[in-house]
Coordinates of C-alpha atoms in Angstrom, one line a residue:
M1432 CA -28.0 -81.8 62.4
S1433 CA -25.4 -83.7 60.5
V1434 CA -22.1 -82.2 59.5
K1435 CA -23.0 -82.2 55.8
K1436 CA -26.3 -80.4 56.5
Q1437 CA -24.6 -77.8 58.6
S1438 CA -22.1 -77.2 55.8
R1439 CA -24.9 -76.7 53.1
F1440 CA -26.8 -74.4 55.5
A1441 CA -23.7 -72.2 56.1
R1442 CA -23.0 -71.9 52.4
R1443 CA -26.6 -70.8 51.6
T1444 CA -26.5 -68.3 54.5
S1445 CA -23.2 -66.8 53.3
A1446 CA -24.5 -66.4 49.7
S1447 CA -27.7 -64.8 51.0
I1448 CA -25.7 -62.3 53.0
R1449 CA -23.5 -61.3 50.0
R1450 CA -26.6 -60.8 47.9
S1451 CA -28.2 -58.6 50.5
K1452 CA -25.1 -56.4 50.6
K1453 CA -25.2 -55.9 46.8
I1454 CA -28.8 -54.6 46.8
P1455 CA -28.1 -51.1 48.3
V1456 CA -25.1 -50.6 45.9
I1457 CA -27.2 -51.5 42.9
T1458 CA -30.1 -49.3 44.1
G1459 CA -27.7 -46.3 44.5
I1460 CA -26.3 -46.7 41.0
I1461 CA -29.8 -46.8 39.6
V1462 CA -30.8 -43.7 41.5
F1463 CA -27.7 -41.8 40.3
V1464 CA -28.3 -42.7 36.7
V1465 CA -31.9 -41.5 36.9
I1466 CA -30.8 -38.2 38.5
V1467 CA -28.2 -37.6 35.8
T1468 CA -30.7 -38.5 33.0
V1469 CA -33.3 -36.1 34.4
A1470 CA -30.7 -33.3 34.7
A1471 CA -29.6 -33.8 31.1
V1472 CA -33.1 -33.7 29.8
I1473 CA -33.9 -30.5 31.7
T1474 CA -30.6 -28.8 30.5
G1475 CA -31.3 -30.0 26.9
N1476 CA -34.8 -28.5 26.9
F1477 CA -33.4 -25.2 28.3
L1478 CA -30.7 -25.0 25.6
K1479 CA -33.2 -25.9 22.9
K1480 CA -35.5 -23.1 24.0
K1481 CA -32.6 -20.6 23.9
A1482 CA -31.6 -21.8 20.4
D1483 CA -35.2 -21.6 19.2
S1484 CA -35.5 -18.0 20.4
Y1485 CA -32.3 -16.9 18.6
T1486 CA -32.7 -15.2 15.3
P1487 CA -29.6 -15.4 13.1
E1488 CA -28.5 -12.0 11.7
D1489 CA -25.4 -10.2 10.4
T1490 CA -24.0 -8.7 13.6
R1491 CA -20.8 -7.2 12.0
Y1492 CA -22.1 -3.7 12.2
N1493 CA -24.4 -3.8 15.2
A1494 CA -23.5 -1.0 17.6
P1495 CA -23.8 -1.7 21.3
E1496 CA -26.1 0.6 23.2
S1497 CA -23.2 2.8 24.2
L1498 CA -19.5 2.9 23.2
P1499 CA -16.7 4.3 25.3
H1500 CA -14.9 7.4 24.0
F1501 CA -11.2 8.1 24.3
N1502 CA -11.4 10.2 27.4
D1503 CA -14.0 12.1 29.4
N1504 CA -13.3 15.4 27.6
E1505 CA -12.9 13.7 24.2
A1506 CA -10.0 14.4 21.8
K1507 CA -9.8 17.7 20.0
S1508 CA -11.2 17.6 16.5
V1509 CA -9.0 19.3 13.9
L1510 CA -9.0 20.5 10.4
A1511 CA -5.2 20.3 10.1
Y1512 CA -3.7 21.5 6.8
A1513 CA -0.2 20.5 5.6
Y1514 CA 2.6 22.7 7.0
R1515 CA 6.4 22.4 6.3
L1516 CA 8.7 22.9 9.2
G1517 CA 10.7 26.1 8.7
S1518 CA 8.1 27.8 6.6
D1519 CA 6.0 30.9 7.4
A1520 CA 2.4 30.0 8.4
S1521 CA 1.2 33.6 8.6
A1522 CA -0.6 33.6 5.3
N1523 CA -2.5 30.4 6.1
A1524 CA -3.4 31.8 9.5
E1525 CA -4.8 34.9 7.8
N1526 CA -6.9 32.7 5.6
G1527 CA -8.5 31.1 8.7
V1528 CA -6.3 28.0 9.2
T1529 CA -5.8 27.3 12.8
D1530 CA -4.6 23.6 12.8
F1531 CA -1.3 22.8 11.2
S1532 CA 0.0 19.3 10.3
A1533 CA 3.7 18.8 10.0
C1534 CA 5.8 15.7 9.4
L1535 CA 8.4 15.2 12.1
R1536 CA 9.8 11.9 10.9
Y1537 CA 9.4 10.7 7.3
S1538 CA 8.7 7.1 6.1
D1539 CA 12.4 6.8 5.4
H1540 CA 13.0 7.6 9.1
S1541 CA 14.8 10.8 8.5
L1542 CA 13.9 13.7 10.7
S1543 CA 12.6 17.1 9.5
Y1544 CA 14.2 19.0 12.4
S1545 CA 17.3 19.0 14.6
S1546 CA 17.0 16.4 17.4
E1547 CA 19.1 16.0 20.5
V1548 CA 17.8 12.4 20.8
C1549 CA 18.9 11.6 17.3
R1550 CA 22.2 13.3 17.8
F1551 CA 22.8 11.2 20.9
M1552 CA 21.7 7.9 19.5
G1553 CA 23.0 8.4 15.9
F1554 CA 20.2 6.5 14.3
D1555 CA 18.5 8.9 11.8
T1556 CA 19.5 11.7 9.5
M1557 CA 18.1 15.1 10.4
K1558 CA 17.9 18.7 9.3
E1559 CA 20.4 20.4 11.6
D1560 CA 19.1 23.9 10.7
V1561 CA 15.4 23.4 11.7
N1562 CA 14.6 24.2 15.3
L1563 CA 11.4 22.4 16.3
S1564 CA 10.7 24.6 19.4
E1565 CA 10.9 27.7 17.3
N1566 CA 8.4 26.3 14.8
T1567 CA 5.9 25.4 17.5
E1568 CA 6.3 28.8 19.0
H1569 CA 5.6 30.3 15.6
I1570 CA 2.4 28.3 15.2
H1571 CA 1.2 29.1 18.7
S1572 CA 1.9 32.9 18.2
L1573 CA -0.6 32.7 15.4
G1574 CA -3.2 31.1 17.7
G1575 CA -2.6 27.8 16.0
Y1576 CA -2.6 24.1 17.0
F1577 CA 0.5 22.1 16.1
C1578 CA -0.2 18.5 14.8
G1579 CA 3.0 16.5 14.3
Y1580 CA 3.1 13.1 12.8
M1581 CA 5.9 10.5 12.9
Y1582 CA 6.5 7.2 11.0
M1583 CA 7.4 4.5 13.5
D1584 CA 9.6 1.5 12.7
A1585 CA 9.9 -0.5 15.9
F1586 CA 7.0 -3.0 15.0
N1587 CA 8.4 -4.1 11.6
G1588 CA 9.6 -7.5 12.6
Y1589 CA 13.1 -6.8 13.9
P1590 CA 14.9 -9.3 16.3
E1591 CA 13.8 -8.8 19.9
S1592 CA 17.1 -7.1 20.9
Q1593 CA 16.8 -4.5 18.1
T1594 CA 13.1 -4.0 18.7
R1595 CA 13.7 -3.0 22.3
I1596 CA 16.3 -0.4 21.2
K1597 CA 14.1 1.0 18.4
K1598 CA 11.1 1.3 20.8
A1599 CA 13.2 3.2 23.3
Y1600 CA 14.5 5.5 20.6
E1601 CA 11.1 6.2 19.1
I1602 CA 9.5 6.8 22.5
S1603 CA 12.2 9.3 23.2
L1604 CA 11.7 11.0 19.9
A1605 CA 7.9 11.4 20.5
R1606 CA 8.5 12.7 24.0
E1607 CA 11.1 15.1 22.8
A1608 CA 8.6 16.5 20.3
A1609 CA 6.0 17.0 23.0
E1610 CA 8.6 18.7 25.2
N1611 CA 9.3 21.1 22.3
G1612 CA 5.7 22.3 22.1
V1613 CA 4.0 19.9 19.7
D1614 CA 0.3 19.7 20.7
D1615 CA -0.6 16.5 19.0
I1616 CA 1.4 13.5 17.7
L1617 CA 0.0 11.0 15.2
L1618 CA 1.8 7.7 15.0
L1619 CA 2.0 6.2 11.5
G1620 CA 3.6 3.0 10.2
I1621 CA 2.4 0.7 13.0
E1622 CA 0.3 -2.3 11.7
V1623 CA -1.8 -3.2 14.7
D1624 CA -3.2 -6.8 15.2
E1625 CA -4.2 -9.1 18.0
N1626 CA -0.7 -10.4 18.3
N1627 CA 1.0 -7.1 19.0
I1628 CA -1.9 -5.0 20.5
D1629 CA -0.5 -5.2 24.1
D1630 CA 2.9 -4.1 23.0
V1631 CA 1.5 -1.2 21.0
A1632 CA -0.6 -0.1 23.9
Q1633 CA 2.4 -0.2 26.2
F1634 CA 4.5 1.7 23.6
I1635 CA 1.9 4.5 23.5
S1636 CA 1.5 4.5 27.2
E1637 CA 5.2 5.1 27.7
I1638 CA 5.1 8.0 25.2
K1639 CA 2.3 9.7 27.2
N1640 CA 3.6 8.8 30.7
G1641 CA 3.8 12.0 32.7
L1642 CA 2.9 14.3 29.7
T1643 CA -0.4 16.2 30.2
D1644 CA -0.4 18.7 27.4
I1645 CA -0.2 16.3 24.5
Q1646 CA -2.6 14.3 22.4
V1647 CA -1.3 11.0 21.0
G1648 CA -3.2 9.1 18.3
I1649 CA -2.5 6.1 16.0
L1650 CA -3.4 5.5 12.4
I1651 CA -5.4 2.4 11.5
D1652 CA -6.4 1.4 8.0
T1653 CA -10.0 0.8 6.8
Q1654 CA -9.5 -3.0 6.5
T1655 CA -8.5 -3.4 10.1
M1656 CA -11.4 -1.3 11.3
Q1657 CA -14.0 -3.2 9.2
K1658 CA -13.2 -6.5 10.9
T1659 CA -15.7 -5.8 13.6
F1660 CA -14.5 -8.3 16.1
D1661 CA -10.9 -7.3 15.6
G1662 CA -11.7 -3.7 15.1
I1663 CA -13.7 -3.2 18.3
Y1664 CA -11.3 -5.3 20.2
L1665 CA -8.3 -3.3 19.0
A1666 CA -10.1 0.0 19.6
G1667 CA -11.2 -1.2 23.0
K1668 CA -7.5 -1.7 23.9
L1669 CA -6.3 1.5 22.3
I1670 CA -8.8 3.8 23.9
K1671 CA -7.1 3.0 27.2
V1672 CA -3.9 4.8 26.1
C1673 CA -4.7 6.8 23.0
D1674 CA -6.4 10.2 22.9
Y1675 CA -7.8 9.3 19.4
I1676 CA -7.7 6.9 16.6
A1677 CA -7.2 8.1 13.0
L1678 CA -8.6 6.4 9.9
D1679 CA -6.3 6.1 6.9
L1680 CA -8.1 7.3 3.8
R1681 CA -5.1 8.1 1.7
G1682 CA -5.1 7.1 -2.0
I1683 CA -8.9 6.6 -2.4
Q1684 CA -9.9 7.5 -6.0
P1685 CA -11.9 10.7 -6.0
A1686 CA -14.8 11.7 -8.2
N1687 CA -13.9 13.6 -11.3
A1688 CA -14.7 17.3 -11.9
D1689 CA -18.3 16.5 -13.0
G1690 CA -18.9 14.4 -9.8
E1691 CA -18.9 11.1 -11.8
N1692 CA -17.3 8.0 -10.5
T1693 CA -14.1 7.7 -12.5
R1694 CA -13.9 4.0 -11.8
D1695 CA -16.9 3.2 -14.0
G1696 CA -16.8 5.9 -16.6
G1697 CA -20.0 7.5 -15.3
E1698 CA -22.2 5.5 -17.7
N1699 CA -25.2 3.2 -17.0
Q1700 CA -24.6 3.4 -13.3
T1701 CA -27.1 2.8 -10.4
A1702 CA -27.5 5.5 -7.7
E1703 CA -25.2 3.5 -5.5
S1704 CA -22.5 3.0 -8.1
Q1705 CA -22.6 6.8 -9.0
K1706 CA -21.2 7.5 -5.5
S1707 CA -17.5 8.1 -5.6
A1708 CA -15.1 5.6 -3.9
L1709 CA -14.7 8.1 -1.1
E1710 CA -18.4 8.4 -0.5
Q1711 CA -18.9 4.7 -0.5
T1712 CA -16.0 4.2 2.0
L1713 CA -17.3 6.9 4.3
E1714 CA -20.8 5.4 4.2
Q1715 CA -19.4 2.0 5.0
M1716 CA -17.2 3.4 7.8
D1717 CA -19.8 5.8 9.2
Y1718 CA -20.6 3.7 12.2
F1719 CA -17.0 3.5 13.3
I1720 CA -16.3 7.2 12.5
K1721 CA -19.2 8.4 14.6
S1722 CA -18.9 5.9 17.4
Y1723 CA -15.2 6.4 18.0
N1724 CA -14.8 10.0 16.8
L1725 CA -12.2 8.9 14.3
R1726 CA -9.9 11.4 12.7
L1727 CA -9.8 11.1 8.9
V1728 CA -6.3 11.2 7.4
F1729 CA -5.7 12.2 3.8
G1730 CA -2.5 12.3 1.8
S1731 CA -0.9 15.0 -0.4
E1732 CA -2.8 13.9 -3.5
D1733 CA -6.2 13.8 -1.6
S1734 CA -7.1 17.5 -1.2
E1735 CA -10.2 16.9 -3.3
N1736 CA -11.3 14.0 -1.1
C1737 CA -10.5 15.9 2.1
Q1738 CA -12.7 18.8 0.9
K1739 CA -15.5 16.4 -0.1
A1740 CA -15.4 14.8 3.4
I1741 CA -15.7 18.2 5.0
E1742 CA -18.7 19.0 2.8
L1743 CA -20.3 15.7 3.8
G1744 CA -20.1 16.7 7.5
Y1745 CA -16.9 14.9 8.6
G1746 CA -15.1 17.8 10.3
N1747 CA -12.2 16.0 11.9
C1748 CA -9.6 15.7 9.2
Q1749 CA -5.8 15.9 8.9
M1750 CA -3.6 16.1 5.8
V1751 CA -0.2 14.3 5.9
V1752 CA 2.5 14.9 3.3
D1753 CA 5.5 12.5 3.3

């Protein structure tokens, strides 16, 4: 064979070898693409079937099969009527009142009693002549249950350094109240949301740490509780540290003396609109009240609403007077 022929033969042989090496690679790529395509089709069909079987609905008020309560024994239900520290509760006790609700720290952050913590820290004003321990002993001597409530201030947007100090002070105030015989402390003035829920839970946990004979609860407004995702999420966090959650029903317009809804003048109303604002609110919040055993909180001007709630079967109520 001539040199030229040998050269042409070598080139053809080399090209044939290169083509033969590419075939397995191309085949592998084709097989991979087919497998991925088949898997995508199967997954798509599965997801489509799931989507086809889903029936859209308003799930805002769907209760799960079971809801956790605040502890195994559940928090004590109360019918706590307003009581002023330093006053005599004997007459109320004779009339059958067993649960007494007293303000320990007002919304202006002054104290209704003489406090060693306050004296040491020098933050709040206080009534030097009112002994908290003597008042709780007075209520207990009548067979009563002492519910104290305190307005808190630490979560109102102070700089971090001030917030830490305020938290420590308010935790100490609450613990001092428990050590002086208060059976139940309701925390007011804390606006709970997803951004501060962990801090609030830690705050309550530190109040309760090591205290066994005290119930601690927190007040939440109806708007927060009605946001079901937020409401259940917040309650789910709070039940780990709270003994109960209270629902703020202060300031809701009551029915007038004839039972008519004063908002609409009582004329040309449907059966639904004839319900008072309180009745409509209770109906709207009934799922939450019963599922979480919420305590209903009424203000000084809400005695009519409180009585109406009791008549409607909501027997866990507390009056607060600022």
